[in-house]
PDB file of C-alpha atoms in Angstrom:
ATOM      1  CA  MET A   1      89.115  92.039 147.669  1.00  0.00           C
ATOM      2  CA  ALA A   2      92.865  92.468 146.965  1.00  0.00           C
ATOM      3  CA  GLU A   3      95.244  91.646 149.576  1.00  0.00           C
ATOM      4  CA  VAL A   4      96.013  93.916 152.130  1.00  0.00           C
ATOM      5  CA  ILE A   5      99.589  95.486 152.001  1.00  0.00           C
ATOM      6  CA  ASP A   6     100.941  96.513 154.840  1.00  0.00           C
ATOM      7  CA  PRO A   7     104.199  99.046 154.091  1.00  0.00           C
ATOM      8  CA  ALA A   8     105.805  98.229 157.188  1.00  0.00           C
ATOM      9  CA  GLY A   9     107.789  95.969 155.666  1.00  0.00           C
ATOM     10  CA  LEU A  10     108.514  97.421 152.406  1.00  0.00           C
ATOM     11  CA  ASP A  11     111.051  99.583 151.343  1.00  0.00           C
ATOM     12  CA  SER A  12     110.803 103.582 151.710  1.00  0.00           C
ATOM     13  CA  ASP A  13     110.683 104.001 148.387  1.00  0.00           C
ATOM     14  CA  LEU A  14     107.661 102.648 146.809  1.00  0.00           C
ATOM     15  CA  SER A  15     107.576 104.521 143.263  1.00  0.00           C
ATOM     16  CA  ASP A  16     107.100 101.444 141.581  1.00  0.00           C
ATOM     17  CA  VAL A  17     104.563  99.504 143.466  1.00  0.00           C
ATOM     18  CA  ASP A  18     102.298  97.879 140.950  1.00  0.00           C
ATOM     19  CA  VAL A  19      98.676  97.954 140.934  1.00  0.00           C
ATOM     20  CA  ASN A  20      96.102  96.512 138.734  1.00  0.00           C
ATOM     21  CA  ARG A  21      94.446  99.309 136.641  1.00  0.00           C
ATOM     22  CA  ARG A  22      91.670  99.386 134.420  1.00  0.00           C
ATOM     23  CA  GLU A  23      90.813 101.584 131.141  1.00  0.00           C
ATOM     24  CA  PHE A  24      87.660 103.788 131.751  1.00  0.00           C
ATOM     25  CA  PHE A  25      86.606 106.401 129.399  1.00  0.00           C
ATOM     26  CA  PHE A  26      85.019 109.352 131.033  1.00  0.00           C
ATOM     27  CA  PRO A  27      82.747 112.121 129.886  1.00  0.00           C
ATOM     28  CA  SER A  28      85.115 115.300 128.285  1.00  0.00           C
ATOM     29  CA  SER A  29      83.235 117.391 131.173  1.00  0.00           C
ATOM     30  CA  TRP A  30      85.619 115.322 133.754  1.00  0.00           C
ATOM     31  CA  CYS A  31      88.504 116.569 131.942  1.00  0.00           C
ATOM     32  CA  SER A  32      91.203 118.287 134.675  1.00  0.00           C
ATOM     33  CA  HIS A  33      95.054 119.241 134.142  1.00  0.00           C
ATOM     34  CA  ARG A  34      97.703 118.448 136.187  1.00  0.00           C
ATOM     35  CA  ILE A  35     101.665 118.428 136.509  1.00  0.00           C
ATOM     36  CA  ASP A  36     103.206 115.010 137.576  1.00  0.00           C
ATOM     37  CA  ASN A  37     106.640 114.857 138.102  1.00  0.00           C
ATOM     38  CA  GLY A  38     107.496 117.950 135.617  1.00  0.00           C
ATOM     39  CA  VAL A  39     105.202 116.118 132.488  1.00  0.00           C
ATOM     40  CA  HIS A  40     101.412 117.646 131.986  1.00  0.00           C
ATOM     41  CA  ARG A  41      98.596 114.641 132.157  1.00  0.00           C
ATOM     42  CA  ASP A  42      95.356 115.394 131.152  1.00  0.00           C
ATOM     43  CA  THR A  43      93.361 113.105 133.282  1.00  0.00           C
ATOM     44  CA  TRP A  44      89.809 112.082 133.371  1.00  0.00           C
ATOM     45  CA  ARG A  45      89.545 111.916 129.778  1.00  0.00           C
ATOM     46  CA  TRP A  46      90.095 109.236 127.637  1.00  0.00           C
ATOM     47  CA  CYS A  47      92.415 107.545 130.273  1.00  0.00           C
ATOM     48  CA  GLU A  48      93.107 105.321 133.197  1.00  0.00           C
ATOM     49  CA  VAL A  49      91.983 106.578 136.641  1.00  0.00           C
ATOM     50  CA  HIS A  50      93.142 105.632 140.077  1.00  0.00           C
ATOM     51  CA  VAL A  51      91.607 107.086 143.345  1.00  0.00           C
ATOM     52  CA  VAL A  52      92.859 106.991 147.208  1.00  0.00           C
ATOM     53  CA  VAL A  53      90.332 106.491 149.795  1.00  0.00           C
ATOM     54  CA  VAL A  54      91.669 107.489 153.125  1.00  0.00           C
ATOM     55  CA  GLY A  55      89.446 106.103 155.698  1.00  0.00           C
ATOM     56  CA  CYS A  56      87.328 102.806 155.402  1.00  0.00           C
ATOM     57  CA  GLY A  57      84.409 103.663 157.824  1.00  0.00           C
ATOM     58  CA  ARG A  58      80.733 103.734 156.126  1.00  0.00           C
ATOM     59  CA  VAL A  59      81.233 106.554 153.775  1.00  0.00           C
ATOM     60  CA  GLY A  60      85.240 105.549 152.804  1.00  0.00           C
ATOM     61  CA  SER A  61      83.756 101.676 152.282  1.00  0.00           C
ATOM     62  CA  GLY A  62      80.686 102.818 150.118  1.00  0.00           C
ATOM     63  CA  LEU A  63      82.634 105.310 148.505  1.00  0.00           C
ATOM     64  CA  ALA A  64      85.489 103.071 147.485  1.00  0.00           C
ATOM     65  CA  ALA A  65      82.874 100.298 146.528  1.00  0.00           C
ATOM     66  CA  THR A  66      80.744 102.702 144.322  1.00  0.00           C
ATOM     67  CA  LEU A  67      84.156 103.848 142.488  1.00  0.00           C
ATOM     68  CA  VAL A  68      85.070 100.158 141.673  1.00  0.00           C
ATOM     69  CA  GLU A  69      81.847  99.260 140.291  1.00  0.00           C
ATOM     70  CA  GLN A  70      82.200 102.814 138.108  1.00  0.00           C
ATOM     71  CA  GLY A  71      85.110 101.333 136.499  1.00  0.00           C
ATOM     72  CA  HIS A  72      87.756 102.892 138.607  1.00  0.00           C
ATOM     73  CA  THR A  73      90.699 101.663 140.425  1.00  0.00           C
ATOM     74  CA  VAL A  74      90.963 102.312 144.106  1.00  0.00           C
ATOM     75  CA  SER A  75      93.123 101.915 146.820  1.00  0.00           C
ATOM     76  CA  VAL A  76      91.820 102.148 150.454  1.00  0.00           C
ATOM     77  CA  ILE A  77      94.003 103.523 153.261  1.00  0.00           C
ATOM     78  CA  ASP A  78      93.071 102.721 157.142  1.00  0.00           C
ATOM     79  CA  ARG A  79      94.686 102.264 160.164  1.00  0.00           C
ATOM     80  CA  LYS A  80      92.879  99.073 161.149  1.00  0.00           C
ATOM     81  CA  ALA A  81      93.126  96.098 158.859  1.00  0.00           C
ATOM     82  CA  THR A  82      89.580  95.149 160.453  1.00  0.00           C
ATOM     83  CA  ALA A  83      87.978  98.119 159.203  1.00  0.00           C
ATOM     84  CA  PHE A  84      88.299  96.585 155.359  1.00  0.00           C
ATOM     85  CA  ARG A  85      85.540  93.982 156.598  1.00  0.00           C
ATOM     86  CA  ARG A  86      83.140  96.818 155.078  1.00  0.00           C
ATOM     87  CA  LEU A  87      84.112  96.436 152.223  1.00  0.00           C
ATOM     88  CA  PRO A  88      82.520  93.875 149.073  1.00  0.00           C
ATOM     89  CA  GLU A  89      83.830  90.558 149.180  1.00  0.00           C
ATOM     90  CA  ASN A  90      84.357  91.002 145.273  1.00  0.00           C
ATOM     91  CA  PHE A  91      86.187  94.586 145.986  1.00  0.00           C
ATOM     92  CA  SER A  92      89.138  94.398 143.724  1.00  0.00           C
ATOM     93  CA  GLY A  93      90.668  97.519 144.705  1.00  0.00           C
ATOM     94  CA  ASP A  94      93.701  97.544 146.987  1.00  0.00           C
ATOM     95  CA  THR A  95      93.765  97.779 150.933  1.00  0.00           C
ATOM     96  CA  ILE A  96      96.334  99.424 152.561  1.00  0.00           C
ATOM     97  CA  VAL A  97      97.089  99.511 156.663  1.00  0.00           C
ATOM     98  CA  GLY A  98      98.427 102.416 157.925  1.00  0.00           C
ATOM     99  CA  VAL A  99      98.020 106.377 158.751  1.00  0.00           C
ATOM    100  CA  GLY A 100      96.694 108.442 156.200  1.00  0.00           C
ATOM    101  CA  PHE A 101      98.997 111.550 155.890  1.00  0.00           C
ATOM    102  CA  ASP A 102     102.200 109.289 155.793  1.00  0.00           C
ATOM    103  CA  ARG A 103     103.658 109.608 152.695  1.00  0.00           C
ATOM    104  CA  THR A 104     104.870 106.079 152.411  1.00  0.00           C
ATOM    105  CA  ARG A 105     101.648 104.671 152.829  1.00  0.00           C
ATOM    106  CA  LEU A 106     100.161 107.229 150.156  1.00  0.00           C
ATOM    107  CA  ARG A 107     102.897 105.941 147.678  1.00  0.00           C
ATOM    108  CA  ALA A 108     101.953 102.486 148.736  1.00  0.00           C
ATOM    109  CA  ALA A 109      98.449 103.603 147.798  1.00  0.00           C
ATOM    110  CA  GLY A 110      99.688 104.628 144.196  1.00  0.00           C
ATOM    111  CA  ILE A 111      99.393 108.471 145.226  1.00  0.00           C
ATOM    112  CA  GLU A 112     102.055 109.395 142.594  1.00  0.00           C
ATOM    113  CA  ARG A 113      99.501 108.242 139.819  1.00  0.00           C
ATOM    114  CA  ALA A 114      96.277 109.093 141.209  1.00  0.00           C
ATOM    115  CA  ASP A 115      93.863 111.339 139.915  1.00  0.00           C
ATOM    116  CA  ALA A 116      92.091 111.901 142.895  1.00  0.00           C
ATOM    117  CA  LEU A 117      91.912 111.553 146.838  1.00  0.00           C
ATOM    118  CA  ALA A 118      88.993 111.478 149.243  1.00  0.00           C
ATOM    119  CA  ALA A 119      89.924 112.017 152.887  1.00  0.00           C
ATOM    120  CA  VAL A 120      86.682 111.005 154.508  1.00  0.00           C
ATOM    121  CA  THR A 121      88.450 109.504 158.128  1.00  0.00           C
ATOM    122  CA  ASN A 122      86.425 110.612 161.445  1.00  0.00           C
ATOM    123  CA  GLY A 123      88.795 113.404 162.590  1.00  0.00           C
ATOM    124  CA  ASP A 124      88.981 116.607 160.948  1.00  0.00           C
ATOM    125  CA  ASN A 125      92.787 117.118 161.753  1.00  0.00           C
ATOM    126  CA  SER A 126      93.787 113.623 159.850  1.00  0.00           C
ATOM    127  CA  ASN A 127      91.612 114.703 157.101  1.00  0.00           C
ATOM    128  CA  ILE A 128      92.806 118.266 156.098  1.00  0.00           C
ATOM    129  CA  LEU A 129      96.714 116.943 156.919  1.00  0.00           C
ATOM    130  CA  ILE A 130      95.888 114.176 154.616  1.00  0.00           C
ATOM    131  CA  ALA A 131      94.445 116.417 152.250  1.00  0.00           C
ATOM    132  CA  ARG A 132      96.951 118.796 152.117  1.00  0.00           C
ATOM    133  CA  THR A 133     100.001 116.710 151.475  1.00  0.00           C
ATOM    134  CA  ALA A 134      97.853 115.333 148.417  1.00  0.00           C
ATOM    135  CA  ARG A 135      98.028 118.455 147.048  1.00  0.00           C
ATOM    136  CA  GLU A 136     100.303 120.319 148.186  1.00  0.00           C
ATOM    137  CA  PHE A 137     102.967 117.535 148.355  1.00  0.00           C
ATOM    138  CA  PHE A 138     102.065 115.054 145.816  1.00  0.00           C
ATOM    139  CA  HIS A 139     100.155 117.581 143.251  1.00  0.00           C
ATOM    140  CA  VAL A 140      96.694 115.461 143.296  1.00  0.00           C
ATOM    141  CA  ASP A 141      94.582 117.765 141.333  1.00  0.00           C
ATOM    142  CA  ARG A 142      91.044 116.152 142.512  1.00  0.00           C
ATOM    143  CA  VAL A 143      91.230 116.497 146.390  1.00  0.00           C
ATOM    144  CA  VAL A 144      87.891 116.122 148.734  1.00  0.00           C
ATOM    145  CA  ALA A 145      88.181 116.251 152.788  1.00  0.00           C
ATOM    146  CA  ARG A 146      85.345 115.183 154.938  1.00  0.00           C
ATOM    147  CA  ILE A 147      84.989 118.230 157.649  1.00  0.00           C
ATOM    148  CA  TYR A 148      82.795 118.159 160.775  1.00  0.00           C
ATOM    149  CA  ASP A 149      83.333 121.610 161.684  1.00  0.00           C
ATOM    150  CA  GLN A 150      81.469 124.216 159.266  1.00  0.00           C
ATOM    151  CA  ARG A 151      83.973 126.722 160.308  1.00  0.00           C
ATOM    152  CA  ARG A 152      86.773 124.988 159.397  1.00  0.00           C
ATOM    153  CA  ALA A 153      85.444 123.888 156.124  1.00  0.00           C
ATOM    154  CA  ALA A 154      85.137 127.465 155.116  1.00  0.00           C
ATOM    155  CA  ILE A 155      88.654 127.984 155.849  1.00  0.00           C
ATOM    156  CA  TYR A 156      89.730 125.124 153.694  1.00  0.00           C
ATOM    157  CA  GLU A 157      87.370 125.804 150.988  1.00  0.00           C
ATOM    158  CA  ARG A 158      89.266 129.231 150.529  1.00  0.00           C
ATOM    159  CA  LEU A 159      92.387 127.719 150.556  1.00  0.00           C
ATOM    160  CA  GLY A 160      91.307 125.406 147.530  1.00  0.00           C
ATOM    161  CA  ILE A 161      90.619 122.197 149.402  1.00  0.00           C
ATOM    162  CA  SER A 162      86.875 120.877 148.506  1.00  0.00           C
ATOM    163  CA  THR A 163      85.288 119.895 151.953  1.00  0.00           C
ATOM    164  CA  VAL A 164      81.944 118.037 152.677  1.00  0.00           C
ATOM    165  CA  ALA A 165      80.734 119.803 155.951  1.00  0.00           C
ATOM    166  CA  THR A 166      78.223 116.423 157.124  1.00  0.00           C
ATOM    167  CA  VAL A 167      76.889 118.227 160.115  1.00  0.00           C
ATOM    168  CA  GLN A 168      75.503 121.126 158.218  1.00  0.00           C
ATOM    169  CA  TRP A 169      74.156 118.839 156.122  1.00  0.00           C
ATOM    170  CA  ALA A 170      73.041 116.017 158.278  1.00  0.00           C
ATOM    171  CA  ILE A 171      70.627 118.943 160.137  1.00  0.00           C
ATOM    172  CA  GLU A 172      68.635 119.887 157.246  1.00  0.00           C
ATOM    173  CA  ARG A 173      68.227 116.465 156.082  1.00  0.00           C
ATOM    174  CA  VAL A 174      66.633 115.789 159.230  1.00  0.00           C
ATOM    175  CA  LEU A 175      64.841 119.198 159.571  1.00  0.00           C
ATOM    176  CA  ARG A 176      63.225 118.488 156.024  1.00  0.00           C
ATOM    177  CA  ARG A 177      61.945 114.679 157.702  1.00  0.00           C
ATOM    178  CA  ILE A 178      61.079 115.216 160.919  1.00  0.00           C
ATOM    179  CA  GLN A 179      59.299 118.761 159.509  1.00  0.00           C
ATOM    180  CA  PRO A 180      58.200 118.209 156.151  1.00  0.00           C
ATOM    181  CA  ASP A 181      55.875 121.158 155.897  1.00  0.00           C
ATOM    182  CA  THR A 182      58.763 123.647 157.036  1.00  0.00           C
ATOM    183  CA  ASP A 183      61.029 125.165 154.253  1.00  0.00           C
ATOM    184  CA  GLY A 184      64.465 124.077 154.384  1.00  0.00           C
ATOM    185  CA  VAL A 185      67.665 124.577 152.428  1.00  0.00           C
ATOM    186  CA  GLU A 186      68.538 121.940 149.816  1.00  0.00           C
ATOM    187  CA  TRP A 187      72.232 122.880 149.919  1.00  0.00           C
ATOM    188  CA  VAL A 188      75.127 125.322 151.184  1.00  0.00           C
ATOM    189  CA  ASP A 189      78.502 126.188 150.556  1.00  0.00           C
ATOM    190  CA  PRO A 190      80.904 125.428 153.200  1.00  0.00           C
ATOM    191  CA  SER A 191      80.756 129.392 153.938  1.00  0.00           C
ATOM    192  CA  ALA A 192      77.165 129.538 154.451  1.00  0.00           C
ATOM    193  CA  ARG A 193      76.754 132.578 152.009  1.00  0.00           C
ATOM    194  CA  VAL A 194      74.824 130.848 149.170  1.00  0.00           C
ATOM    195  CA  CYS A 195      72.316 128.419 149.506  1.00  0.00           C
ATOM    196  CA  LEU A 196      70.226 126.210 146.912  1.00  0.00           C
ATOM    197  CA  VAL A 197      66.540 126.072 148.073  1.00  0.00           C
ATOM    198  CA  GLU A 198      63.148 124.392 146.779  1.00  0.00           C
ATOM    199  CA  ARG A 199      60.218 126.105 146.883  1.00  0.00           C
ATOM    200  CA  VAL A 200      56.806 125.593 145.448  1.00  0.00           C
ATOM    201  CA  VAL A 201      55.367 128.793 143.370  1.00  0.00           C
ATOM    202  CA  PRO A 202      51.922 130.040 145.078  1.00  0.00           C
ATOM    203  CA  ILE A 203      49.133 130.459 142.863  1.00  0.00           C
ATOM    204  CA  SER A 204      49.145 134.276 143.361  1.00  0.00           C
ATOM    205  CA  TRP A 205      52.471 134.259 141.233  1.00  0.00           C
ATOM    206  CA  ALA A 206      50.511 132.427 138.213  1.00  0.00           C
ATOM    207  CA  GLY A 207      51.053 134.364 135.004  1.00  0.00           C
ATOM    208  CA  ARG A 208      53.917 136.638 136.230  1.00  0.00           C
ATOM    209  CA  PRO A 209      57.509 136.040 134.774  1.00  0.00           C
ATOM    210  CA  LEU A 210      59.504 133.597 137.115  1.00  0.00           C
ATOM    211  CA  VAL A 211      62.531 136.363 136.882  1.00  0.00           C
ATOM    212  CA  ASP A 212      60.273 138.701 139.191  1.00  0.00           C
ATOM    213  CA  LEU A 213      61.092 136.227 142.172  1.00  0.00           C
ATOM    214  CA  GLU A 214      65.116 137.325 141.513  1.00  0.00           C
ATOM    215  CA  ALA A 215      67.055 140.153 143.716  1.00  0.00           C
ATOM    216  CA  GLU A 216      69.789 141.389 142.387  1.00  0.00           C
ATOM    217  CA  GLY A 217      72.628 139.942 144.077  1.00  0.00           C
ATOM    218  CA  ARG A 218      70.500 138.224 146.734  1.00  0.00           C
ATOM    219  CA  SER A 219      68.544 135.415 144.934  1.00  0.00           C
ATOM    220  CA  ARG A 220      68.649 134.399 141.442  1.00  0.00           C
ATOM    221  CA  VAL A 221      66.128 131.286 140.311  1.00  0.00           C
ATOM    222  CA  VAL A 222      68.123 128.818 138.614  1.00  0.00           C
ATOM    223  CA  ALA A 223      65.604 126.009 137.364  1.00  0.00           C
ATOM    224  CA  LEU A 224      61.911 124.657 137.004  1.00  0.00           C
ATOM    225  CA  THR A 225      60.123 121.537 137.946  1.00  0.00           C
ATOM    226  CA  ARG A 226      56.616 121.256 136.239  1.00  0.00           C
ATOM    227  CA  LEU A 227      54.493 118.592 135.867  1.00  0.00           C
ATOM    228  CA  GLY A 228      57.610 116.387 137.024  1.00  0.00           C
ATOM    229  CA  VAL A 229      59.954 117.647 133.824  1.00  0.00           C
ATOM    230  CA  ALA A 230      62.986 120.018 135.198  1.00  0.00           C
ATOM    231  CA  GLN A 231      64.230 122.615 133.157  1.00  0.00           C
ATOM    232  CA  LEU A 232      66.602 125.784 133.106  1.00  0.00           C
ATOM    233  CA  ILE A 233      64.569 129.423 133.020  1.00  0.00           C
ATOM    234  CA  SER A 234      64.757 132.012 130.370  1.00  0.00           C
ATOM    235  CA  PRO A 235      63.574 135.583 130.578  1.00  0.00           C
ATOM    236  CA  ALA A 236      60.058 134.845 129.048  1.00  0.00           C
ATOM    237  CA  LEU A 237      59.253 131.616 131.128  1.00  0.00           C
ATOM    238  CA  LEU A 238      55.970 132.612 133.109  1.00  0.00           C
ATOM    239  CA  ALA A 239      55.037 130.922 136.458  1.00  0.00           C
ATOM    240  CA  GLN A 240      52.164 128.247 136.560  1.00  0.00           C
ATOM    241  CA  GLU A 241      50.264 127.095 139.816  1.00  0.00           C
ATOM    242  CA  GLY A 242      52.137 123.984 141.192  1.00  0.00           C
ATOM    243  CA  ASP A 243      55.415 124.907 139.746  1.00  0.00           C
ATOM    244  CA  ILE A 244      58.572 124.315 141.645  1.00  0.00           C
ATOM    245  CA  VAL A 245      61.710 126.563 141.682  1.00  0.00           C
ATOM    246  CA  TRP A 246      65.084 125.758 142.593  1.00  0.00           C
ATOM    247  CA  VAL A 247      66.393 129.404 143.698  1.00  0.00           C
ATOM    248  CA  ALA A 248      70.146 130.459 144.901  1.00  0.00           C
ATOM    249  CA  VAL A 249      69.876 132.403 148.041  1.00  0.00           C
ATOM    250  CA  ASP A 250      72.396 134.776 149.538  1.00  0.00           C
ATOM    251  CA  GLY A 251      72.426 132.903 153.261  1.00  0.00           C
ATOM    252  CA  ASP A 252      71.759 136.402 154.874  1.00  0.00           C
ATOM    253  CA  HIS A 253      68.432 136.576 152.693  1.00  0.00           C
ATOM    254  CA  ILE A 254      66.406 133.548 152.965  1.00  0.00           C
ATOM    255  CA  GLY A 255      63.843 135.057 154.811  1.00  0.00           C
ATOM    256  CA  ASP A 256      63.404 138.027 152.626  1.00  0.00           C
ATOM    257  CA  PHE A 257      63.264 135.561 149.984  1.00  0.00           C
ATOM    258  CA  ASP A 258      60.213 133.708 151.597  1.00  0.00           C
ATOM    259  CA  ARG A 259      58.413 136.831 152.306  1.00  0.00           C
ATOM    260  CA  HIS A 260      58.788 137.967 148.898  1.00  0.00           C
ATOM    261  CA  LEU A 261      57.359 134.670 147.343  1.00  0.00           C
ATOM    262  CA  ALA A 262      54.587 134.695 150.030  1.00  0.00           C
ATOM    263  CA  SER A 263      53.187 138.032 149.503  1.00  0.00           C
ATOM    264  CA  ALA A 264      51.407 139.518 146.256  1.00  0.00           C
ATOM    265  CA  PRO A 265      53.755 140.018 143.401  1.00  0.00           C
ATOM    266  CA  SER A 266      54.702 143.315 142.817  1.00  0.00           C
ATOM    267  CA  GLN A 267      55.627 145.098 139.549  1.00  0.00           C
ATOM    268  CA  GLY A 268      59.497 144.833 138.990  1.00  0.00           C
ATOM    269  CA  GLY A 269      60.186 141.590 141.006  1.00  0.00           C
ATOM    270  CA  LEU A 270      61.847 142.301 144.846  1.00  0.00           C
ATOM    271  CA  HIS A 271      63.802 145.020 145.515  1.00  0.00           C
TER     272      HIS A 271
END
């Protein structure tokens, strides 16, 4: 593990702090663009990448270790030096003791050259403050904050800060385990307006176009798993017994979609 850096004894101007970095080539689909001190930078493609992780709990330590394994360079910030014990012994990133929204600590972590920041402490207020500092002051392009309060998550998503609302996700995961026969939601956006659901197509729909399951503005079949192989659907694709469909549904109309799926198909789909 890299040596712990405590910025308390360093000068306030830490822009020249040197952190070991490695080159890593990313798929072109990861390409983004940002402005760094007036200089345009294309990142995430054929470039060096640096990620700052704030919070070294179970999520933060696991995230940092995974990023390093994937070839990224990582700096981890936490208020307690003992938190870094969660990191693997061979962790090659940097660890910095301090409060994550302190600009001095962020500079020590290499925020001025970072392409991404993850705020994953156990406090919503801290995570949002960290995320906003990274986005608005340091102009980091990819910023995500862990948020427990789903209502707050929706607000900050509208402000352009990506969030992970862990409570709603955990509720859905637990329900799927203790009620395996209950149709649940695989994914829900922070505003709870759009959900992704997985459903088994009843035999009564066999031979009918899968698009007949859809309702304009309320549900859209996006993918299909047939005999263990997933595929995107086309208008001409017909349902077969045992098909599993992935459907994007308006959060207020999941019940309507389930009732339509359970009923005998009618000409023209759901209206």
